[in-house]
Amino acid sequence: MQPNSILAKAVRFALIGGAATAALSAPAVYAADEDSVERIQVTGSRIKRTDMETATPVTVMSAEDMAKQGFTNIQDALESLTSTTSAMTTQSVHGFTPAASSISLRGAGANRTLTLINGKRLNQYPKPSGGTDNFVDTANLPMEAVQRIEVLQSGGSAIYGADAVGGVINIILKKDFEGVALKYRHGDTTNGGGGSDRIALSLGASSDRGNVSTFIEFTDNEQLKATDRENFGLHTDKVPYSPHSAYSSYGARIASVQRKDETFPTGQRVLTPEECTAGGFLWTGSTCGFDRSEWRDLQPESSRFISSTNFNYELSDNISFVGRLDFAEAKSTTNIEPMAINDYDIAVAGNSVTVSNGALSKTFDDKTTALGGDFANAEDGEYYYVRRLHEFSNRAGETKTRNYFFTAGLEGTLADEYSWDASVNYGRTNVDVFRSGYATVGGMFNYITAGENGNSLLKNMSAEDVESVAYSPFEKAQSTQKNVQANISGMAFEMPAGDAQFAFGAEYTEQDYETNTDSESKKGAILTTGGSSGAGERSYWATYAEISLPVLDVLTVDAAVRYDRYDDFGGNLSPQLTIEYRPLDELLVRGSISSVFRAPDMHRVYGDSTKGFSTVIDFKQCQALGGVPGQGYDNDPALNEVCKELHVDTTTGANKDLEAETGYTANIGAVWGGDSLNASFDLWEWKLDDMVSDISASKAAREYEQYEDMLTRDASGKITHVNAVAQNLAFQKVRGLDITAGYGWDLDNYGELKLNFNGTYILLSEYQLTPTDPVEDDIDNGGLPQYRANLVLGYYIDDFEATLGAYHTARMHGLQYKSYKESAEDKNLPFDESAHEVASQTKWNLTAGYNITDAIKVKAGVVNLFDAGPNFDPTYTSWPHYPRSVYNARGREWFLEGEVKF
């Protein structure tokens, strides 16, 4: 079958059906133009297809469709997919990667979602998410250069290798652009903060034999502060909608440690309300606390420069030289609240006072003068300062990222039957992080113990003292990927029902990464922060084959197999089998099953121990003292700390004995594509055995009986440190249902109306840590919305178009739902399920565009039309009290955009 015939059929099918597309794009009727459709090669197969719909469901989002719905960047568009179960965004201001973004498809995790550009792998971000998981950063992908995004909503290990468990995101860039186009977009929020500007320049020139296209864009994003969202209640720690919210007790006080006889020593100095407020703290009515929200970002200030140059040149009628050169540079500045410390132990014995931290120790002989007389009347016992060091100002982080990617190769045809390509690819990412607002453990110890009597931490430090102990940590990270690959496809042999098609190829890849922190961070000697150091390299080769057999006129069977060989994890064979049955021209019944394989993230194998900090609820100690986990105790700071906001150090270690993850993914469904109606229905499931993960600090503290060996406690029984090591879990399984539907109305002289629906319903999500542990239910335990649904209505008449989109996220159990439920059951108390749930949310986007001339276009829109804020989690005891992986606090925002072509 000739290529032109194949493409012609693809165009016809796209214009008729294309049912399994995202709700953020009309399935077929939104196709931009015939030329762009003709170049479509469906993600999920190496074989060129005559039909856009295959046995594996693929969602297609064109650049035009993303713009129609008001999405500013690729990350926004990917987050709107109903198959996206969570996302890491720049809202994660406290994390290891505050300048990067990623998404998780079908609950598999960002590190198990493969991201490609033009079918080629992207380099991994060198700073792992959470200090453990490698991923591809979607924040610096070019928006203006994108022609469309294809999302394979099924595992693709047999086609693409590892990392394709949850799905594959394949970003297809524009090709053969000609002329000059300049676009400017300005957006802002109606409540202040978070404004943005984007300038994009497109350049292209063609000759009889080739084309060079360059796409350049610059984006500047304004800081969004917590104080900008008073309308959502985020301007203060005391969130009015959260019963568990409270001001931080880490203001300025001296806490005592419980004795063995369960009494507490007393007599230490206590600040009066006047002294508290005069020191820059917040008097909560019973203690000297702090309002952290006044210092926090909800979204950092950032700027990005992105360029992408594509080139192709016909060396002969059958061979072309093709390539691409990408460069991106970004800068992001994040601010969070000042340091809060409780790291220095104070022991009072008779008339002496001893200050210590690990090996550091100094004793003062006269407690009436030591440390400003804070312990002059103190009973014998152990104490510690609880202090917010606001004199150091914000803890700030400036992250600079540079991405480089280059690919060059040849592609062509043999004997007018076989398409082939070969390429070399190179990618590198550099990340530099510079932070301020910190001090070393030793530096603060020297300040506290300075001179004959030392210094009181209940008194503010002078600017000179701050400067003398301040420390600016830094981190440098780099990752590279080198790849060579080749592929050939075409007719294998003739069959009565048609030609059998095949694809065969091979690739070789080398990966390496290194992340290195300053010397003090490596030692864990920086107050309230940690570091993530490590280095490793890995190489692997793979070969794959795929064949498509038209068994009958209405039945096609595809088989694929891939063998991957890693130098550190051995080899694995991943087969795949798919079936396409077409009893009618409009109906496709499809099914697929494939094996998936994934080597553990390099940082989990080769990284050094990642040191960090976390805020947890000490369930055991809270209950031992008669408290209720999650409840605030303003009149009892010691109880409030363990029940609500205990700051602990954490260490997450690598594990060189990890095993590779293996499992399967399966799909069965049907697609209907008619003149006006198109629809699809797919039931899917994936499962991984030996899934690599670690136990979070909050989970270990919550389920202390099972994870007590991970916890370090002081003499009073309070948690001081949580140590987690990456491990292979028993299994994780997720099952769900995808439904799409689209309908178009021809209104004659009144234009066209097109309606599209897309929904994903999670039927099951469960995991087991070890073969002897109970099977856990993610949906019931909390933190996972069971379904998401999108509805998009488009209206078109002459040169005018308007789009109204509704994006719905279902009600879900709160993040700590399981803990509250078990606590109520243990005490034989009634449990109100609805009082521990996160409410559902529907956001609306409205945009309109007009073509003034063929060369001038204008567009305007409102994103989040009704100013829906994040829905608070009544079980979430930590700021900002809503799940940042699901919601954001940008609120309503508007934009204006203009484009001129020359």
PDB file of N, CA, C and O in Angstrom, residues 106-107 664 666 682-687 732-738 760-766 779 784 786:
ATOM      1  N   ARG A 106      -2.759   7.661  35.257  1.00  0.00           N
ATOM      2  CA  ARG A 106      -3.391   6.457  35.776  1.00  0.00           C
ATOM      3  C   ARG A 106      -2.768   5.966  37.081  1.00  0.00           C
ATOM      4  O   ARG A 106      -2.690   4.771  37.334  1.00  0.00           O
ATOM      5  N   GLY A 107      -2.286   6.894  37.897  1.00  0.00           N
ATOM      6  CA  GLY A 107      -1.791   6.547  39.215  1.00  0.00           C
ATOM      7  C   GLY A 107      -0.459   5.842  39.231  1.00  0.00           C
ATOM      8  O   GLY A 107      -0.040   5.326  40.276  1.00  0.00           O
ATOM      9  N   TYR A 664       2.033  -6.019  34.003  1.00  0.00           N
ATOM     10  CA  TYR A 664       1.294  -6.050  32.753  1.00  0.00           C
ATOM     11  C   TYR A 664       0.359  -4.853  32.696  1.00  0.00           C
ATOM     12  O   TYR A 664       0.035  -4.215  33.698  1.00  0.00           O
ATOM     13  N   ALA A 666      -3.412  -3.983  30.429  1.00  0.00           N
ATOM     14  CA  ALA A 666      -4.410  -4.569  29.534  1.00  0.00           C
ATOM     15  C   ALA A 666      -5.512  -3.561  29.250  1.00  0.00           C
ATOM     16  O   ALA A 666      -5.796  -2.673  30.066  1.00  0.00           O
ATOM     17  N   ASP A 682     -13.388   2.256  27.065  1.00  0.00           N
ATOM     18  CA  ASP A 682     -12.221   1.411  27.300  1.00  0.00           C
ATOM     19  C   ASP A 682     -12.119   1.044  28.773  1.00  0.00           C
ATOM     20  O   ASP A 682     -12.142   1.923  29.649  1.00  0.00           O
ATOM     21  N   LEU A 683     -12.012  -0.254  29.038  1.00  0.00           N
ATOM     22  CA  LEU A 683     -11.754  -0.770  30.373  1.00  0.00           C
ATOM     23  C   LEU A 683     -10.288  -1.174  30.417  1.00  0.00           C
ATOM     24  O   LEU A 683      -9.826  -1.935  29.559  1.00  0.00           O
ATOM     25  N   TRP A 684      -9.546  -0.673  31.401  1.00  0.00           N
ATOM     26  CA  TRP A 684      -8.105  -0.903  31.429  1.00  0.00           C
ATOM     27  C   TRP A 684      -7.642  -1.300  32.829  1.00  0.00           C
ATOM     28  O   TRP A 684      -8.321  -1.054  33.824  1.00  0.00           O
ATOM     29  N   GLU A 685      -6.468  -1.901  32.865  1.00  0.00           N
ATOM     30  CA  GLU A 685      -5.874  -2.303  34.143  1.00  0.00           C
ATOM     31  C   GLU A 685      -4.367  -2.421  33.983  1.00  0.00           C
ATOM     32  O   GLU A 685      -3.873  -2.832  32.917  1.00  0.00           O
ATOM     33  N   TRP A 686      -3.648  -2.013  35.015  1.00  0.00           N
ATOM     34  CA  TRP A 686      -2.209  -2.292  35.042  1.00  0.00           C
ATOM     35  C   TRP A 686      -1.826  -2.784  36.430  1.00  0.00           C
ATOM     36  O   TRP A 686      -2.464  -2.456  37.420  1.00  0.00           O
ATOM     37  N   LYS A 687      -0.786  -3.583  36.458  1.00  0.00           N
ATOM     38  CA  LYS A 687      -0.292  -4.116  37.715  1.00  0.00           C
ATOM     39  C   LYS A 687       1.230  -4.206  37.650  1.00  0.00           C
ATOM     40  O   LYS A 687       1.795  -4.580  36.620  1.00  0.00           O
ATOM     41  N   GLN A 732       1.281  -3.275  43.106  1.00  0.00           N
ATOM     42  CA  GLN A 732       0.277  -2.239  43.000  1.00  0.00           C
ATOM     43  C   GLN A 732      -0.556  -2.530  41.766  1.00  0.00           C
ATOM     44  O   GLN A 732      -0.024  -2.906  40.710  1.00  0.00           O
ATOM     45  N   LYS A 733      -1.874  -2.372  41.887  1.00  0.00           N
ATOM     46  CA  LYS A 733      -2.780  -2.628  40.779  1.00  0.00           C
ATOM     47  C   LYS A 733      -3.782  -1.486  40.683  1.00  0.00           C
ATOM     48  O   LYS A 733      -4.329  -1.037  41.688  1.00  0.00           O
ATOM     49  N   VAL A 734      -4.030  -1.023  39.449  1.00  0.00           N
ATOM     50  CA  VAL A 734      -5.006   0.042  39.201  1.00  0.00           C
ATOM     51  C   VAL A 734      -5.878  -0.367  38.024  1.00  0.00           C
ATOM     52  O   VAL A 734      -5.375  -0.845  37.003  1.00  0.00           O
ATOM     53  N   ARG A 735      -7.182  -0.195  38.193  1.00  0.00           N
ATOM     54  CA  ARG A 735      -8.136  -0.538  37.137  1.00  0.00           C
ATOM     55  C   ARG A 735      -9.095   0.630  36.951  1.00  0.00           C
ATOM     56  O   ARG A 735      -9.497   1.271  37.925  1.00  0.00           O
ATOM     57  N   GLY A 736      -9.440   0.919  35.706  1.00  0.00           N
ATOM     58  CA  GLY A 736     -10.323   2.051  35.470  1.00  0.00           C
ATOM     59  C   GLY A 736     -11.081   1.957  34.165  1.00  0.00           C
ATOM     60  O   GLY A 736     -10.919   1.016  33.379  1.00  0.00           O
ATOM     61  N   LEU A 737     -11.887   2.965  33.940  1.00  0.00           N
ATOM     62  CA  LEU A 737     -12.758   3.033  32.775  1.00  0.00           C
ATOM     63  C   LEU A 737     -12.632   4.419  32.147  1.00  0.00           C
ATOM     64  O   LEU A 737     -12.739   5.430  32.838  1.00  0.00           O
ATOM     65  N   ASP A 738     -12.385   4.456  30.824  1.00  0.00           N
ATOM     66  CA  ASP A 738     -12.349   5.703  30.067  1.00  0.00           C
ATOM     67  C   ASP A 738     -13.539   5.757  29.127  1.00  0.00           C
ATOM     68  O   ASP A 738     -13.827   4.781  28.424  1.00  0.00           O
ATOM     69  N   THR A 760     -12.768   9.675  33.110  1.00  0.00           N
ATOM     70  CA  THR A 760     -12.006   8.532  33.616  1.00  0.00           C
ATOM     71  C   THR A 760     -12.514   8.196  35.011  1.00  0.00           C
ATOM     72  O   THR A 760     -12.609   9.086  35.870  1.00  0.00           O
ATOM     73  N   TYR A 761     -12.838   6.925  35.219  1.00  0.00           N
ATOM     74  CA  TYR A 761     -13.350   6.461  36.510  1.00  0.00           C
ATOM     75  C   TYR A 761     -12.428   5.365  37.019  1.00  0.00           C
ATOM     76  O   TYR A 761     -12.215   4.353  36.336  1.00  0.00           O
ATOM     77  N   ILE A 762     -11.852   5.564  38.203  1.00  0.00           N
ATOM     78  CA  ILE A 762     -10.964   4.577  38.810  1.00  0.00           C
ATOM     79  C   ILE A 762     -11.823   3.541  39.537  1.00  0.00           C
ATOM     80  O   ILE A 762     -12.478   3.857  40.530  1.00  0.00           O
ATOM     81  N   LEU A 763     -11.833   2.328  39.036  1.00  0.00           N
ATOM     82  CA  LEU A 763     -12.619   1.265  39.655  1.00  0.00           C
ATOM     83  C   LEU A 763     -11.898   0.640  40.841  1.00  0.00           C
ATOM     84  O   LEU A 763     -12.537   0.214  41.808  1.00  0.00           O
ATOM     85  N   LEU A 764     -10.572   0.586  40.762  1.00  0.00           N
ATOM     86  CA  LEU A 764      -9.783  -0.056  41.808  1.00  0.00           C
ATOM     87  C   LEU A 764      -8.373   0.507  41.811  1.00  0.00           C
ATOM     88  O   LEU A 764      -7.792   0.734  40.745  1.00  0.00           O
ATOM     89  N   SER A 765      -7.846   0.772  42.976  1.00  0.00           N
ATOM     90  CA  SER A 765      -6.442   1.161  43.124  1.00  0.00           C
ATOM     91  C   SER A 765      -5.977   0.611  44.460  1.00  0.00           C
ATOM     92  O   SER A 765      -6.398   1.085  45.517  1.00  0.00           O
ATOM     93  N   GLU A 766      -5.135  -0.391  44.411  1.00  0.00           N
ATOM     94  CA  GLU A 766      -4.718  -1.051  45.639  1.00  0.00           C
ATOM     95  C   GLU A 766      -3.243  -1.417  45.577  1.00  0.00           C
ATOM     96  O   GLU A 766      -2.646  -1.497  44.498  1.00  0.00           O
ATOM     97  N   ILE A 779      -8.308   4.320  47.206  1.00  0.00           N
ATOM     98  CA  ILE A 779      -9.516   5.145  47.114  1.00  0.00           C
ATOM     99  C   ILE A 779     -10.122   5.354  48.493  1.00  0.00           C
ATOM    100  O   ILE A 779     -10.507   6.460  48.867  1.00  0.00           O
ATOM    101  N   LEU A 784      -7.085  10.239  46.638  1.00  0.00           N
ATOM    102  CA  LEU A 784      -7.225   9.903  45.219  1.00  0.00           C
ATOM    103  C   LEU A 784      -8.656  10.150  44.766  1.00  0.00           C
ATOM    104  O   LEU A 784      -9.583   9.484  45.222  1.00  0.00           O
ATOM    105  N   GLN A 786     -11.827   9.606  42.622  1.00  0.00           N
ATOM    106  CA  GLN A 786     -12.205   8.384  41.921  1.00  0.00           C
ATOM    107  C   GLN A 786     -12.539   8.634  40.455  1.00  0.00           C
ATOM    108  O   GLN A 786     -12.387   7.726  39.637  1.00  0.00           O
TER     109      GLN A 786
END
